[in-house]
Coordinates of C-alpha atoms in Angstrom, one line a residue:
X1 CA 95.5 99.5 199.9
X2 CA 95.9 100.8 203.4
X3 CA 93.7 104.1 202.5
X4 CA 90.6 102.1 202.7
X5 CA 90.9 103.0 206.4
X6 CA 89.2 106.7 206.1
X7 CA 86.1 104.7 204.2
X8 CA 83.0 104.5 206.3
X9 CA 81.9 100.9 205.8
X10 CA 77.6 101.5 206.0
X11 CA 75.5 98.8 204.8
X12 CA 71.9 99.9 205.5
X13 CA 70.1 97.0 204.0
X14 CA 66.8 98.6 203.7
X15 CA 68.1 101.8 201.8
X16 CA 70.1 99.7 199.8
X17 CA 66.8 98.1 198.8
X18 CA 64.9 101.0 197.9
X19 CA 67.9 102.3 196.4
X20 CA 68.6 99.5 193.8
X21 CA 64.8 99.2 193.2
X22 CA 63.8 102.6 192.0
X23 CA 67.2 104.1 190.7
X24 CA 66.5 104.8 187.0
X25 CA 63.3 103.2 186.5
X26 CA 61.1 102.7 183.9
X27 CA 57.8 102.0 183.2
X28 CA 57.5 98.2 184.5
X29 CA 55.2 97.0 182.1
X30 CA 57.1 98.3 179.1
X31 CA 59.3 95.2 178.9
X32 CA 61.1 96.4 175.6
X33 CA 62.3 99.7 177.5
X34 CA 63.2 98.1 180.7
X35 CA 67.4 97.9 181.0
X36 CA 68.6 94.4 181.6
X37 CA 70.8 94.9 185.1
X38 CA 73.6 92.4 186.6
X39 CA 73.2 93.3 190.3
X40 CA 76.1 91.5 192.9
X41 CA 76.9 91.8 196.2
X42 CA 80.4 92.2 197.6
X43 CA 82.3 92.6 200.3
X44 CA 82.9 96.1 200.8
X45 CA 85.1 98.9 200.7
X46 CA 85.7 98.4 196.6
X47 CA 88.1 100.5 195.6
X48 CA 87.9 101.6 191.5
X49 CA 91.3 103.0 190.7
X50 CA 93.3 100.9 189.6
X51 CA 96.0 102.0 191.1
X52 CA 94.9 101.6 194.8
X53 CA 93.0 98.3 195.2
X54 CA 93.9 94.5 195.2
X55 CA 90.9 92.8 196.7
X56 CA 88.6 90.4 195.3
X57 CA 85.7 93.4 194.5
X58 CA 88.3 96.3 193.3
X59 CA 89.8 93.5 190.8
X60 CA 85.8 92.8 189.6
X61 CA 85.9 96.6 189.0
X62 CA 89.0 96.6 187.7
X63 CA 87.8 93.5 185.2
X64 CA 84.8 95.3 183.9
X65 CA 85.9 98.8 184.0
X66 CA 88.8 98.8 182.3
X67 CA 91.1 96.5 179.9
X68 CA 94.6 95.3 180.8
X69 CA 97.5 95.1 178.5
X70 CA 97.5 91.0 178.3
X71 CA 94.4 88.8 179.8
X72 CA 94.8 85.5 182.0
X73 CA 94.0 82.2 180.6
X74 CA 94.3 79.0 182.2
X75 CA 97.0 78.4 180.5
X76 CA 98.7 81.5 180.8
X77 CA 98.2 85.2 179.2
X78 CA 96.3 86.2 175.8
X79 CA 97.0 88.8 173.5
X80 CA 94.6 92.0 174.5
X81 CA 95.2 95.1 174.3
X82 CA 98.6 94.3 173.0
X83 CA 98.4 92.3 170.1
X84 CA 101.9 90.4 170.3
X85 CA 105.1 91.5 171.2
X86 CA 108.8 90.7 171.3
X87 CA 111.3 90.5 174.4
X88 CA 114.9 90.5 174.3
X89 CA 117.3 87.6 174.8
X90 CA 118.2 89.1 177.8
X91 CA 114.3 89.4 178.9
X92 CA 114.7 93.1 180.1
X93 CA 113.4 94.7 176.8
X94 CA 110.0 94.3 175.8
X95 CA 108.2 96.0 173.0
X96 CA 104.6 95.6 172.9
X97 CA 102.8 96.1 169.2
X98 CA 98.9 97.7 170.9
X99 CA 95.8 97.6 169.0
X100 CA 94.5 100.4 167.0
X101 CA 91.1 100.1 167.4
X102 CA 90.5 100.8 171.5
X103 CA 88.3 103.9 172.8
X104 CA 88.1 105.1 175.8
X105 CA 84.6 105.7 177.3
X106 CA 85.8 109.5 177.4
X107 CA 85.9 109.1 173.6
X108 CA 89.3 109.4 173.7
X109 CA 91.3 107.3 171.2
X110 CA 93.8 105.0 174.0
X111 CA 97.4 105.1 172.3
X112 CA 101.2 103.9 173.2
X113 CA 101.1 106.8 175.9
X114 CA 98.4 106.0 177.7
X115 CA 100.1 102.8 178.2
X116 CA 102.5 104.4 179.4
X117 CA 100.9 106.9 181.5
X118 CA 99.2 103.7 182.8
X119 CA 102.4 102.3 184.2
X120 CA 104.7 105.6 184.9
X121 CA 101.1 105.9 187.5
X122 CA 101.3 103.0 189.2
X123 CA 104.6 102.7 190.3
X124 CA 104.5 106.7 191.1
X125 CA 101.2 106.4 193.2
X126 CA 102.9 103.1 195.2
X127 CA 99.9 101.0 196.0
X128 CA 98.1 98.5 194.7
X129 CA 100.0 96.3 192.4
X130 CA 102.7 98.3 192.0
X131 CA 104.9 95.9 193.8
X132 CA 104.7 93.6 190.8
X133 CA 106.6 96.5 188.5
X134 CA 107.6 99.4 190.9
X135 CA 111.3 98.1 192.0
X136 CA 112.0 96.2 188.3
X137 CA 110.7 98.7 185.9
X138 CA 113.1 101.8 184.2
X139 CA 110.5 104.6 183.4
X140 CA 113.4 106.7 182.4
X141 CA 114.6 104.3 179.6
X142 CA 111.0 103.0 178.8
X143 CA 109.6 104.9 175.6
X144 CA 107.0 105.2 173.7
X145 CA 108.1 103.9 170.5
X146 CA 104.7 105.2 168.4
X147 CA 100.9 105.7 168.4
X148 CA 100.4 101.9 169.1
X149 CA 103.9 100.4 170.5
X150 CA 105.3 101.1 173.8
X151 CA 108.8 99.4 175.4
X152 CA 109.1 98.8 178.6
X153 CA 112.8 98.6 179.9
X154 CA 113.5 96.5 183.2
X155 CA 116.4 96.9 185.7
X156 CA 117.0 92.9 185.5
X157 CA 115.5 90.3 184.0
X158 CA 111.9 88.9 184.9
X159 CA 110.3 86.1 183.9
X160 CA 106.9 87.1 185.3
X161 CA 107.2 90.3 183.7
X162 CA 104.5 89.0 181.1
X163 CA 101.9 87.7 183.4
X164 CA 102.0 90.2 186.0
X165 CA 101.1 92.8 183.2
X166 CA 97.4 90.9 183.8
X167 CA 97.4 94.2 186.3
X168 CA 98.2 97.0 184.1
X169 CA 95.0 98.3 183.6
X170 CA 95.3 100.3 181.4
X171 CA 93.9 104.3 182.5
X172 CA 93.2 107.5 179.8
X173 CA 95.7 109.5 180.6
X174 CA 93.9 112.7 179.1
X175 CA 91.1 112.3 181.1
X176 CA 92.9 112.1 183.9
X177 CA 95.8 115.0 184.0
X178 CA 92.0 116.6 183.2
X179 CA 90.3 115.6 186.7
X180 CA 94.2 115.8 188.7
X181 CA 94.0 118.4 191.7
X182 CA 96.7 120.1 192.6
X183 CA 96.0 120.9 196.2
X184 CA 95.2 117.3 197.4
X185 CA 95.9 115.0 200.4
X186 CA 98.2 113.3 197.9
X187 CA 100.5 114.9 195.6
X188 CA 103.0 113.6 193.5
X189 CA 106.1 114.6 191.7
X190 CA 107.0 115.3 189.5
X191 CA 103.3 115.9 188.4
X192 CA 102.6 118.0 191.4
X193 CA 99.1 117.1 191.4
X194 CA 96.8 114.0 192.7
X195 CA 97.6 112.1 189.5
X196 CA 93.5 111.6 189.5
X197 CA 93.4 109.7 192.7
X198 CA 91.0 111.6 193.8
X199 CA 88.7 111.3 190.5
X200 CA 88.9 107.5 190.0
X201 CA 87.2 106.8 193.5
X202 CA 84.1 107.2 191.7
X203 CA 84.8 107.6 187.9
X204 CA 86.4 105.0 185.7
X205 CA 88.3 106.8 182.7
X206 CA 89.0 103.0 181.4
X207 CA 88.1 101.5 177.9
X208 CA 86.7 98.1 179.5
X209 CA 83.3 96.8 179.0
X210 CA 81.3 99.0 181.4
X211 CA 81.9 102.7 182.4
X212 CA 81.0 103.8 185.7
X213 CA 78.2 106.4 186.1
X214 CA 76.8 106.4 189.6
X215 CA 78.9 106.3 192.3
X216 CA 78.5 106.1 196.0
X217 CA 81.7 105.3 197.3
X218 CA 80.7 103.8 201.0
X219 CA 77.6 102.0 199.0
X220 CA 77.7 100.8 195.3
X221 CA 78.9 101.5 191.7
X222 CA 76.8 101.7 188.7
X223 CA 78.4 100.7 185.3
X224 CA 76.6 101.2 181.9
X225 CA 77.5 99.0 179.1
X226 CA 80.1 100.2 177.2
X227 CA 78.6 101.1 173.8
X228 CA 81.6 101.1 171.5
X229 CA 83.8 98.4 173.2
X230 CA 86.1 96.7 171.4
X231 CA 85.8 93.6 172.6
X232 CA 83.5 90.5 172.0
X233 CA 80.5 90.6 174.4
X234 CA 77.6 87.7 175.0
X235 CA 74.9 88.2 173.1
X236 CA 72.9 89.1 175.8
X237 CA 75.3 90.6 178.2
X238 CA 73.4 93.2 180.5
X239 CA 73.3 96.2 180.0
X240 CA 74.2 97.4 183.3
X241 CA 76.5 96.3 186.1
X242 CA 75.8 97.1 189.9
X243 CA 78.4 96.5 192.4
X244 CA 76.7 96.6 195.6
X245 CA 77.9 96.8 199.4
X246 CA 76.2 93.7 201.0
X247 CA 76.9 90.6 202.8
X248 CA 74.5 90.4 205.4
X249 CA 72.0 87.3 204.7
X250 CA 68.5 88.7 205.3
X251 CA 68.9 91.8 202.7
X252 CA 70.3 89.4 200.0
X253 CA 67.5 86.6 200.8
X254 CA 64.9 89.7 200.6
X255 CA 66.6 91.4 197.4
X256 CA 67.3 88.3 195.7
X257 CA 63.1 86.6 195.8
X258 CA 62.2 90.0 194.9
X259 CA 64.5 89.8 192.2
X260 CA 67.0 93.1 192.4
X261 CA 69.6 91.0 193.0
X262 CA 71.4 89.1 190.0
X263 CA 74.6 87.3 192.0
X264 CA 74.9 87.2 196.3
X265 CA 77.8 88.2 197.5
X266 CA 81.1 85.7 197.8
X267 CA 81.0 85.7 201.6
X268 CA 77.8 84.2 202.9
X269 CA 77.6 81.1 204.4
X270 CA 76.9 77.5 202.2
X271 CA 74.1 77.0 203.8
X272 CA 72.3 80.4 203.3
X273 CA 73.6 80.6 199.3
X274 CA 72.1 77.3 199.2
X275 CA 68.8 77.9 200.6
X276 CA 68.5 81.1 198.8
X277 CA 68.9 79.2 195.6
X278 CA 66.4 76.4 196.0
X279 CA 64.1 79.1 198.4
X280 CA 63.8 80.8 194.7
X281 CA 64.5 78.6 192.3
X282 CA 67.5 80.2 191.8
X283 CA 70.7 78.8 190.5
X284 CA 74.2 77.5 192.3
X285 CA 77.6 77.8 190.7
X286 CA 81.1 77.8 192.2
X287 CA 84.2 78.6 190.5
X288 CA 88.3 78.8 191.3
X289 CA 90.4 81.4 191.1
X290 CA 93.4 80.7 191.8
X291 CA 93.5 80.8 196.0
X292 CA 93.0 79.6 199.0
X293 CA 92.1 80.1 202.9
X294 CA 95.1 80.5 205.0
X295 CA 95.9 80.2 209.2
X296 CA 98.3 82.7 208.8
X297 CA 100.7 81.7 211.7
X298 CA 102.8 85.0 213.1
X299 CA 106.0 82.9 213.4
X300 CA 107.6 85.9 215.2
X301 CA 105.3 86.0 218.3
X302 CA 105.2 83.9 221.2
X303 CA 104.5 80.9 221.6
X304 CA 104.3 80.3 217.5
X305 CA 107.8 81.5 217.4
X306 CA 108.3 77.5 218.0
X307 CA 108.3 75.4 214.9
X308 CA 107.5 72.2 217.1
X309 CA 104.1 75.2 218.0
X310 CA 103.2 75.5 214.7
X311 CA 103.5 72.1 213.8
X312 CA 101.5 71.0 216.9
X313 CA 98.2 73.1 215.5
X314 CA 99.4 72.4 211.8
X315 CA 98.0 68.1 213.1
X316 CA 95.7 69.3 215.6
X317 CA 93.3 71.3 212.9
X318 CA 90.3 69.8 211.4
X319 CA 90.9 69.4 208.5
X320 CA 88.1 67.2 206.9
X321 CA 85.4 68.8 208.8
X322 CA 86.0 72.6 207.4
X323 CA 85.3 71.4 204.0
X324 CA 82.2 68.9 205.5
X325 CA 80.8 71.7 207.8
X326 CA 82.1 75.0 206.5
X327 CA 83.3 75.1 203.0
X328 CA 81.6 71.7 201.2
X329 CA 82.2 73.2 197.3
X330 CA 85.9 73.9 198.1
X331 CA 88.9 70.7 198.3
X332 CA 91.8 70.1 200.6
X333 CA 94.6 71.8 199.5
X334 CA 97.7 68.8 197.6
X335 CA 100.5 71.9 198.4
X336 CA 101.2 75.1 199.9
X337 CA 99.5 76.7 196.4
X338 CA 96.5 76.1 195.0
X339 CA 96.8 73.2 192.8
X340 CA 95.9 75.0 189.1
X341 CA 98.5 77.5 189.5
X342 CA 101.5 77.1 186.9
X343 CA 104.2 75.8 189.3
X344 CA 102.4 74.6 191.7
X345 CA 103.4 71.3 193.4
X346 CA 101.9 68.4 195.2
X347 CA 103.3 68.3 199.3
X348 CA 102.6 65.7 201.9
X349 CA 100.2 67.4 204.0
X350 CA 99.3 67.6 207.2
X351 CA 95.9 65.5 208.1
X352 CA 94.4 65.9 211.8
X353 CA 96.5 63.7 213.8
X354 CA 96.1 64.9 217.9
X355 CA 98.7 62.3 218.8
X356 CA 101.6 64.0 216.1
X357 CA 100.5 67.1 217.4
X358 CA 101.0 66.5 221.4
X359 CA 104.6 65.1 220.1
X360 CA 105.3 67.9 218.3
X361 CA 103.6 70.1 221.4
X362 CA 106.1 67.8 223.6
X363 CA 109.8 69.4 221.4
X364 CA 108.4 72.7 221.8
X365 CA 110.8 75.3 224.5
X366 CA 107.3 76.6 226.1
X367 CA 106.8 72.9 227.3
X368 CA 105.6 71.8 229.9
X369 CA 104.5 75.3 231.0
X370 CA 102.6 75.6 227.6
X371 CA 100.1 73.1 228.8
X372 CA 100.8 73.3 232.7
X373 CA 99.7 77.3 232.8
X374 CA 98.0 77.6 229.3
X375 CA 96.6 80.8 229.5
X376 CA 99.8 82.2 229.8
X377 CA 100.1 81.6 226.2
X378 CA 96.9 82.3 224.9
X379 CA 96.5 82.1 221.1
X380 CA 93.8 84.2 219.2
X381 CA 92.6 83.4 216.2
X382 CA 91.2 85.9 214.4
X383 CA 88.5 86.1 211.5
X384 CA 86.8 89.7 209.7
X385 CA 83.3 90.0 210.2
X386 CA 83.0 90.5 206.2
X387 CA 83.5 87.1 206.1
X388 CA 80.8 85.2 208.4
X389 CA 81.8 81.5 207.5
X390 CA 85.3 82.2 208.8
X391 CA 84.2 82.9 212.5
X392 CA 83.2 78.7 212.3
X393 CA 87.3 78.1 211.4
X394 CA 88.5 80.3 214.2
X395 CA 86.0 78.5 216.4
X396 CA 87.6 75.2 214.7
X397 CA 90.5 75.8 215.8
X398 CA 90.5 77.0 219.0
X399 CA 88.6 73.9 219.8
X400 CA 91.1 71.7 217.9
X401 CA 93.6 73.9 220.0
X402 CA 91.6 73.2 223.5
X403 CA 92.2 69.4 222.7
X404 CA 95.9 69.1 222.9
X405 CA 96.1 71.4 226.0
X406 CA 96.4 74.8 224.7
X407 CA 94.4 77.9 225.4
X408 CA 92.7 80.1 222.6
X409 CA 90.7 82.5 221.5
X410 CA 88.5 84.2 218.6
X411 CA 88.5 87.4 217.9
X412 CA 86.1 89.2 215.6
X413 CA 87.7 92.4 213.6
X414 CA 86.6 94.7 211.2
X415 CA 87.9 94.5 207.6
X416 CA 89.9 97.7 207.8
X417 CA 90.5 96.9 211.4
X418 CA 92.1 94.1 210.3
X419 CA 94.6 95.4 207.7
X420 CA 95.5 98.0 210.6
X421 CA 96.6 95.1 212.6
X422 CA 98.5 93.0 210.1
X423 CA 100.2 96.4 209.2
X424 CA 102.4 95.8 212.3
X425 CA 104.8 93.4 213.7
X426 CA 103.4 93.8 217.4
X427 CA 99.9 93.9 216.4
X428 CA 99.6 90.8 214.1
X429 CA 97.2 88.6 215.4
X430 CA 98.7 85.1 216.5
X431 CA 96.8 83.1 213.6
X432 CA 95.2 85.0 211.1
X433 CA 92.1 83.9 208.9
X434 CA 92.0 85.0 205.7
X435 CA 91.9 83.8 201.3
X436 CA 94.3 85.0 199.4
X437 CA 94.1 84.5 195.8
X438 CA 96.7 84.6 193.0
X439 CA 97.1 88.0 190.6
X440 CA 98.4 86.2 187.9
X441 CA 97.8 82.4 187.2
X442 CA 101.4 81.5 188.6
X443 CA 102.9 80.2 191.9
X444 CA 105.3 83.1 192.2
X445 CA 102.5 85.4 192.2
X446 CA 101.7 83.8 195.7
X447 CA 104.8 82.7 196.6
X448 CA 105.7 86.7 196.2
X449 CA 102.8 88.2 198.1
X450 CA 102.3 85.3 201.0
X451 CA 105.9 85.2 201.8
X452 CA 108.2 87.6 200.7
X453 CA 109.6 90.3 202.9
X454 CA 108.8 93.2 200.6
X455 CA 104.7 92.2 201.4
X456 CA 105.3 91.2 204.5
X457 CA 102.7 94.7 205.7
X458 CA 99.9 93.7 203.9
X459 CA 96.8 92.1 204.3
X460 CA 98.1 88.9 202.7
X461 CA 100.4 88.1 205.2
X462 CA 100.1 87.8 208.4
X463 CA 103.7 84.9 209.2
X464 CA 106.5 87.7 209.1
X465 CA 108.8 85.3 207.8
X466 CA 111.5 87.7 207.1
X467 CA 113.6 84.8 206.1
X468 CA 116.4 86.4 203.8
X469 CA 116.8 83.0 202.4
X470 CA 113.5 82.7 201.1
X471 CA 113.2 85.9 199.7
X472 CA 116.3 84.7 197.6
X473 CA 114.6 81.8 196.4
X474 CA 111.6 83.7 195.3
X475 CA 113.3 86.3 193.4
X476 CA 115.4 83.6 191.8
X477 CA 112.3 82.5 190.5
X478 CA 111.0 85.7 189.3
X479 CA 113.6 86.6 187.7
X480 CA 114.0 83.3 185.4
X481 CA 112.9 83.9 181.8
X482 CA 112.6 79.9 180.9
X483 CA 109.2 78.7 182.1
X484 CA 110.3 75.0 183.1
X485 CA 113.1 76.5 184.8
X486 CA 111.2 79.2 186.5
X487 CA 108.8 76.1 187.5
X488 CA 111.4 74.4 189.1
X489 CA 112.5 77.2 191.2
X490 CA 108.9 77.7 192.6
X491 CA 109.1 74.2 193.3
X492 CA 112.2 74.3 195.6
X493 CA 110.9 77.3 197.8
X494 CA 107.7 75.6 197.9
X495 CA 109.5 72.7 199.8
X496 CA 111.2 75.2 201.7
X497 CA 108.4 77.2 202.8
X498 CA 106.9 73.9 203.4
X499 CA 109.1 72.7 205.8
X500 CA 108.6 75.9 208.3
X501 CA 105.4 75.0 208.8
X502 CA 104.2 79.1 208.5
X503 CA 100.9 78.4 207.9
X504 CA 97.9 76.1 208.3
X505 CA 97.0 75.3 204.6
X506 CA 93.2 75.0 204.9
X507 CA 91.6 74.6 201.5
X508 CA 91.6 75.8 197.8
X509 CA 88.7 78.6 197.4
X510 CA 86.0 77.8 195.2
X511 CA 83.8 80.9 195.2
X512 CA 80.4 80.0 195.3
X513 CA 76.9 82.2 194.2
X514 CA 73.5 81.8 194.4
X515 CA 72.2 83.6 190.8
X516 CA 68.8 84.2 189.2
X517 CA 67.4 81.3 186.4
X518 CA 67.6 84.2 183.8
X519 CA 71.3 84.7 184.3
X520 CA 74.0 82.4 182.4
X521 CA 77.1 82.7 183.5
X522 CA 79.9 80.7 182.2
X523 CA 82.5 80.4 184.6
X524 CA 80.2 79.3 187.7
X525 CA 78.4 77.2 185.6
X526 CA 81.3 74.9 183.9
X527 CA 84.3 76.2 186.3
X528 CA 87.0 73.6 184.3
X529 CA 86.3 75.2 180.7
X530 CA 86.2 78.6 181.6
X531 CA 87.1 79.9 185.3
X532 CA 90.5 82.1 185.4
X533 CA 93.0 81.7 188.0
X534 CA 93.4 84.9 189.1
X535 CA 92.0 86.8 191.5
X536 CA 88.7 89.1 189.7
X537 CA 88.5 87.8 186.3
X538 CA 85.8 85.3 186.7
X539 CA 83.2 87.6 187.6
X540 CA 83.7 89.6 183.9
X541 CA 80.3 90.4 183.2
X542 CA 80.7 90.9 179.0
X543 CA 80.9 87.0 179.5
X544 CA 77.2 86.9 181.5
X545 CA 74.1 87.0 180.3
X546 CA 71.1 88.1 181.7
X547 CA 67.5 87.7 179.3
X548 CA 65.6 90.7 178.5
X549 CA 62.2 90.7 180.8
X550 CA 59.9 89.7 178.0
X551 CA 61.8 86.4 177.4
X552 CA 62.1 85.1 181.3

């Protein structure tokens, strides 16, 4: 994750116009000829490999570009590219029986050891999600059993073993030892090459719907439609894919009415995907995914070391207003979790209450001085300038902040600036701004990467808990194999957690899109029946449809 620092981040809005207009044209009047094309913006960088990223537009790559072993449902996980399997009584063994019908886009028939390869990669490259397998999973006593089953041995038993495999994409392992360089920044053993790393910034060697085949790593990624896919696609599902590095609201208003642009981006404001809907008779949809915006409070550094601190700005926030003024598809949050999430629970939550706070404020060990010589505690909130809308929280909240007597601040970062930060103890912003959405349609899956110690330098945490206790809890909960059990586990750290007031618990995300009338997309368009809670897989583009230009 962290090695998105050495990417340049230029969005030139005009050469991104010019280049999504006349890249691979054809004769505009020859509707019959003319590729149908599913242009989006995203936040950017995107990493590809599927061992590196975890952010919402590396897991729409990851989605589209290549197949995982078992899909998210809303209930749970389907059967994918494994077609059932069996797991011990003990839950450490599991044997997975694999399709026999997959191709890779190389052409390369994907067997029991690319599966393998897939996994013995991910926890040997480190990033990414290999948190979710790296310290449970025995590559030594895992084996490929034949062509098209694979078992995977564990260290100790885990429950989420299933649904975390949502993340085992699943990688051509021919192609790949193919494009490994030996004499790389990275190098691992006992390969002794690049294990591909430095291929799969710009290729995909996946067998998903779309295969990558234009690649400008600081700019976009071209996918064509994956000819002999195994796996059902719309009827009119396009016939290409364009991930493209926007976010700014002038280009996608100007790309979007002159229709080369499909989908904005995730991150602009309400009130600029709205007008650019109804500017163009466009279309709105929002859908969930499974997270929600956090005020990551950095319980370790003054003056939010004080429970009675965080409580304070936990009843001095606004809470009613940043859904009213900010974030008017998205709903207060009933927990800690977002609400859809297996194991999720229902809390009593805070609600903007000045006078609870200033009586919180008042059992804090900085008062009086707090409020007596405020700037001596100054609190900074910060947002990414990615992410417009969250510049209005930070501005909430140091307003809210202002009322009960405290001094604060916002403070704009860069994405990757950001990361840097939150990478350290002494650099962690005070509060920090940021959605963090589930990898597999489960509590623990955030429960694991908000609060645990192991994530504690990562982007999705900014609270440096550290608590030894809680970490217990979670991995009690991982561990279970029995679902209600495993439940009831996330609830009791849930009420833990809740208690120490970490965090201000802003909203559930709804991610919301301005599209074009020609494009159908399911899970914006009736979110309940088909949206996935997990972070990526609503934006899976063999689901979309965009009409061929003679029929719009």
């Amino acid at each position: 994750m962290l090695e998105k620092r050495y990417i340049a981040i230029l969005i030139l809005g005009t050469l991104l116009i010019s280049t999504v207009a006349f890249s691979g044209c054809v004769d505009p009047d020859d509707d019959e000829e003319r590729p149908t094309l599913l242009r989006m913006g995203f936040a950017w960088p995107t990493d590809i490999d599927p061992a590196i990223g975890t952010d919402k537009s590396s897991a729409v790559a990851f989605t589209n570009f290549y197949d995982p072993l078992v899909f998210p449902t809303q209930e749970g996980v389907e059967p994918w590219i494994a077609e059932d399997w069996d797991v011990s009584e003990d839950a450490m063994t599991w044997t997975f029986h694999l399709r026999d019908d997959v191709t890779f886009h190389s052409g390369n028939e994907m067997t029991a050891e690319d599966v393998m390869f897939s996994m013995e990669r991910l926890v040997t490259i480190g990033e990414g999600f290999a948190h979710m397998f790296e310290p449970y999973i025995d590559i030594d006593e895992s084996e490929v059993v034949d062509d098209y089953t694979v078992r995977f041995k564990l260290t100790e038993p885990r429950g989420v073993f299933l649904p975390s495999l949502v993340r085992l994409y699943i990688v051509d392992k021919e192609e790949v030892l193919d494009n490994a360089v030996e004499d790389a920044d990275f190098v691992y053993e006992p390969w002794g090459n690049d294990l591909g790393r430095g291929y799969l910034i710009e290729n995909s060697a996946g067998t998903g719907p779309y295969n990558v085949y234009e690649a400008v790593i600081e700019d976009h990624f071209y996918g064509e439609r994956f000819e002999d896919y195994w796996g059902p696609m719309a009827e009119n599902a396009p016939d290409e894919f364009r991930m493209l590095a926007l976010g700014e609201a002038g280009t996608e208003r100007t790309m979007f009415g002159a229709e080369e642009l499909e989908i904005t981006s995730e991150w602009l404001e309400h009130h600029t995907v709205v007008d650019i809907a109804e500017t163009f008779d466009g279309k709105l949809g929002a859908y969930p995914e499974g997270g929600a915006l956090y005020g990551m409070m950095h319980t370790q550094k003054e003056p939010l070391d004080c429970i009675y601190v965080r409580k304070a700005i936990s009843y001095a926030f606004d809470y009613e207003s940043q859904i009213d003024d900010i974030f008017p598809e998205s709903e207060l949050m009933e927990g800690i979790l977002p609400i859809l999430l297996g194991g999720a629970v229902e809390q009593d939550m805070p609600t903007t209450d000045h006078e609870k706070a200033m009586e919180y404020l008042e059992q804090s060990q900085y008062y009086p001085d707090i409020v007596e010589n405020p700037e001596d505690y100054e609190i900074e909130a910060s947002w990414t300038g990615a992410v417009p809308a969250t510049e209005h929280v930070a501005l909430m909240i140091t307003s809210d902040l202002e009322d009960i007597g405290l001094e604060a601040r916002s403070r704009r970062y860069e994405w990757g600036a950001l990361i840097d930060a939150m990478y350290e103890k002494e650099t962690s912003p005070h509060i920090c701004i940021v959605w963090v959405s589930a990898d597999y349609p489960e509590a623990g899956s955030l429960l694991n990467a908000r609060y645990h110690s192991r994530n504690a330098r990562s982007w999705q945490q900014n609270e440096w808990l550290e608590d030894d206790d809680i970490d217990e809890l979670i991995d009690d909960a991982l561990r279970e194999p029995d679902m209600d059990e495993r439940f009831a586990l996330y609830e009791e750290v849930q009420n833990e957690l809740f208690e120490m007031y970490p965090s201000l618990f802003g909203h559930d995300q709804y991610s919301k899109h301005a599209y074009q009338p020609y494009v159908t997309w399911p899970e914006a368009e009736d979110p309940l029946e088909y949206s996935i809670p997990s972070n990526g897989y609503s934006v899976n583009v063999r689901n979309i449809e965009v009409l061929p230009h003679g029929e719009r």
